[in-house]
Short mmCIF file of C-alpha atoms in Angstrom, two decimals:
data_model
loop_
_atom_site.label_atom_id
_atom_site.label_comp_id
_atom_site.label_asym_id
_atom_site.label_seq_id
_atom_site.Cartn_x
_atom_site.Cartn_y
_atom_site.Cartn_z
CA MET A 1 64.86 87.25 -200.52
CA ARG A 2 66.36 90.62 -199.61
CA ARG A 3 66.51 91.97 -196.28
CA ARG A 4 64.19 94.75 -195.65
CA GLU A 5 66.00 98.05 -195.79
CA ARG A 6 68.46 96.97 -193.04
CA ASP A 7 65.71 97.18 -190.39
CA ALA A 8 65.26 94.57 -187.49
CA PRO A 9 66.14 90.93 -188.17
CA SER A 10 63.33 88.72 -189.46
CA MET A 11 61.40 86.78 -186.80
CA ALA A 12 63.09 83.49 -188.06
CA ALA A 13 66.57 85.36 -187.63
CA ALA A 14 65.76 86.59 -184.25
CA LEU A 15 64.58 83.17 -183.05
CA ILE A 16 67.57 81.36 -184.31
CA MET A 17 70.04 84.05 -182.83
CA GLU A 18 68.18 83.96 -179.45
CA ALA A 19 68.26 80.20 -179.42
CA ARG A 20 71.94 80.12 -180.21
CA ARG A 21 72.63 82.76 -177.65
CA LYS A 22 70.72 80.84 -174.81
CA LYS A 23 72.50 77.54 -175.62
CA ARG A 24 75.87 79.37 -176.33
CA LEU A 25 75.98 77.55 -179.83
CA THR A 26 77.99 78.86 -182.77
CA GLN A 27 76.22 78.74 -186.22
CA ALA A 28 78.38 75.70 -187.10
CA GLN A 29 77.27 73.86 -183.94
CA LEU A 30 73.66 74.67 -184.25
CA ALA A 31 73.90 73.58 -188.04
CA SER A 32 75.49 70.37 -187.01
CA LEU A 33 72.76 69.57 -184.62
CA ALA A 34 69.95 70.42 -186.97
CA SER A 35 71.55 68.57 -189.92
CA VAL A 36 71.84 71.70 -192.05
CA SER A 37 74.79 73.73 -193.52
CA GLN A 38 76.39 76.44 -191.52
CA GLN A 39 75.62 78.63 -194.56
CA THR A 40 71.93 77.99 -194.10
CA VAL A 41 71.97 79.26 -190.50
CA SER A 42 73.93 82.35 -191.65
CA ARG A 43 71.75 83.19 -194.52
CA ILE A 44 68.66 82.95 -192.34
CA GLU A 45 70.47 85.20 -189.63
CA ARG A 46 71.31 87.66 -192.25
CA GLY A 47 67.75 87.85 -193.74
CA GLU A 48 68.85 86.37 -196.98
CA SER A 49 66.62 83.24 -196.50
CA ASP A 50 63.39 83.13 -194.91
CA PRO A 51 62.57 79.50 -193.69
CA GLY A 52 59.15 78.05 -193.34
CA PHE A 53 57.64 76.80 -190.05
CA ARG A 54 58.91 73.35 -190.63
CA GLN A 55 62.41 74.29 -191.43
CA LEU A 56 62.64 76.72 -188.63
CA ASN A 57 61.32 74.31 -186.17
CA GLY A 58 63.84 71.77 -187.45
CA ILE A 59 66.69 73.98 -186.70
CA LEU A 60 65.35 75.21 -183.17
CA ARG A 61 64.32 71.74 -181.95
CA PRO A 62 67.82 70.11 -181.89
CA ALA A 63 68.84 73.11 -179.71
CA GLY A 64 66.19 72.42 -177.17
CA PHE A 65 63.42 74.74 -178.39
CA GLU A 66 60.08 74.02 -179.94
CA LEU A 67 58.28 76.58 -182.15
CA LYS A 68 54.64 77.06 -181.24
CA VAL A 69 52.02 79.04 -182.66
CA HIS A 70 49.08 80.40 -180.72
CA LEU A 71 46.17 82.02 -182.47
CA THR A 72 44.10 84.58 -180.48
CA PRO A 73 41.42 87.13 -181.59
CA PHE A 74 42.76 90.40 -182.44
CA GLU A 75 41.46 93.36 -180.51
CA GLU A 76 43.26 96.56 -181.43
CA PHE A 77 42.29 98.90 -178.61
CA PRO A 78 39.90 96.94 -176.30
CA ILE A 79 40.14 99.51 -173.54
CA LEU A 80 39.32 102.28 -175.88
CA GLU A 81 36.41 100.39 -177.33
CA VAL A 82 35.00 99.92 -173.73
CA ASP A 83 35.39 103.46 -172.99
CA MET A 84 33.70 104.57 -176.17
CA ARG A 85 30.85 102.09 -175.58
CA GLU A 86 30.38 103.67 -172.03
CA LYS A 87 30.55 107.23 -173.38
CA MET A 88 28.06 106.35 -176.12
CA ALA A 89 25.67 104.77 -173.67
CA ARG A 90 25.89 107.80 -171.27
CA SER A 91 25.40 110.04 -174.40
CA ILE A 92 22.22 108.17 -175.51
CA GLU A 93 20.82 108.19 -171.94
CA ALA A 94 21.48 111.94 -171.58
CA GLU A 95 19.66 112.53 -174.95
CA ALA A 96 16.69 110.33 -174.03
CA GLU A 97 16.48 112.25 -170.60
CA ALA A 98 16.55 115.63 -172.46
CA ARG A 99 13.74 114.48 -174.67
CA VAL A 100 11.67 113.32 -171.67
CA ARG A 101 12.11 116.86 -170.09
CA VAL A 102 11.24 118.52 -173.25
CA ARG A 103 7.82 116.89 -173.53
#
């Protein structure tokens, strides 16, 4: 897998680099703890390999980290939605009042 146009590292790469930084581990040290090759850690960090959840968690756990996924409903702009609903309600009320006055 090719790295995306030299942009930010993949999520897996960022997590592994952050775990190594926090534990002050070299790639070789982390690889040894995780029972993978140093080249595997290096390829992930360079974006040349994209590990699955199990492999990534298997690399992070021996360093003292656990990968957890939390699923939450997506609300793109919840504040704007509330504002729009309030504006729409006021607009509908104003139209209803205008109709009552006209009659």
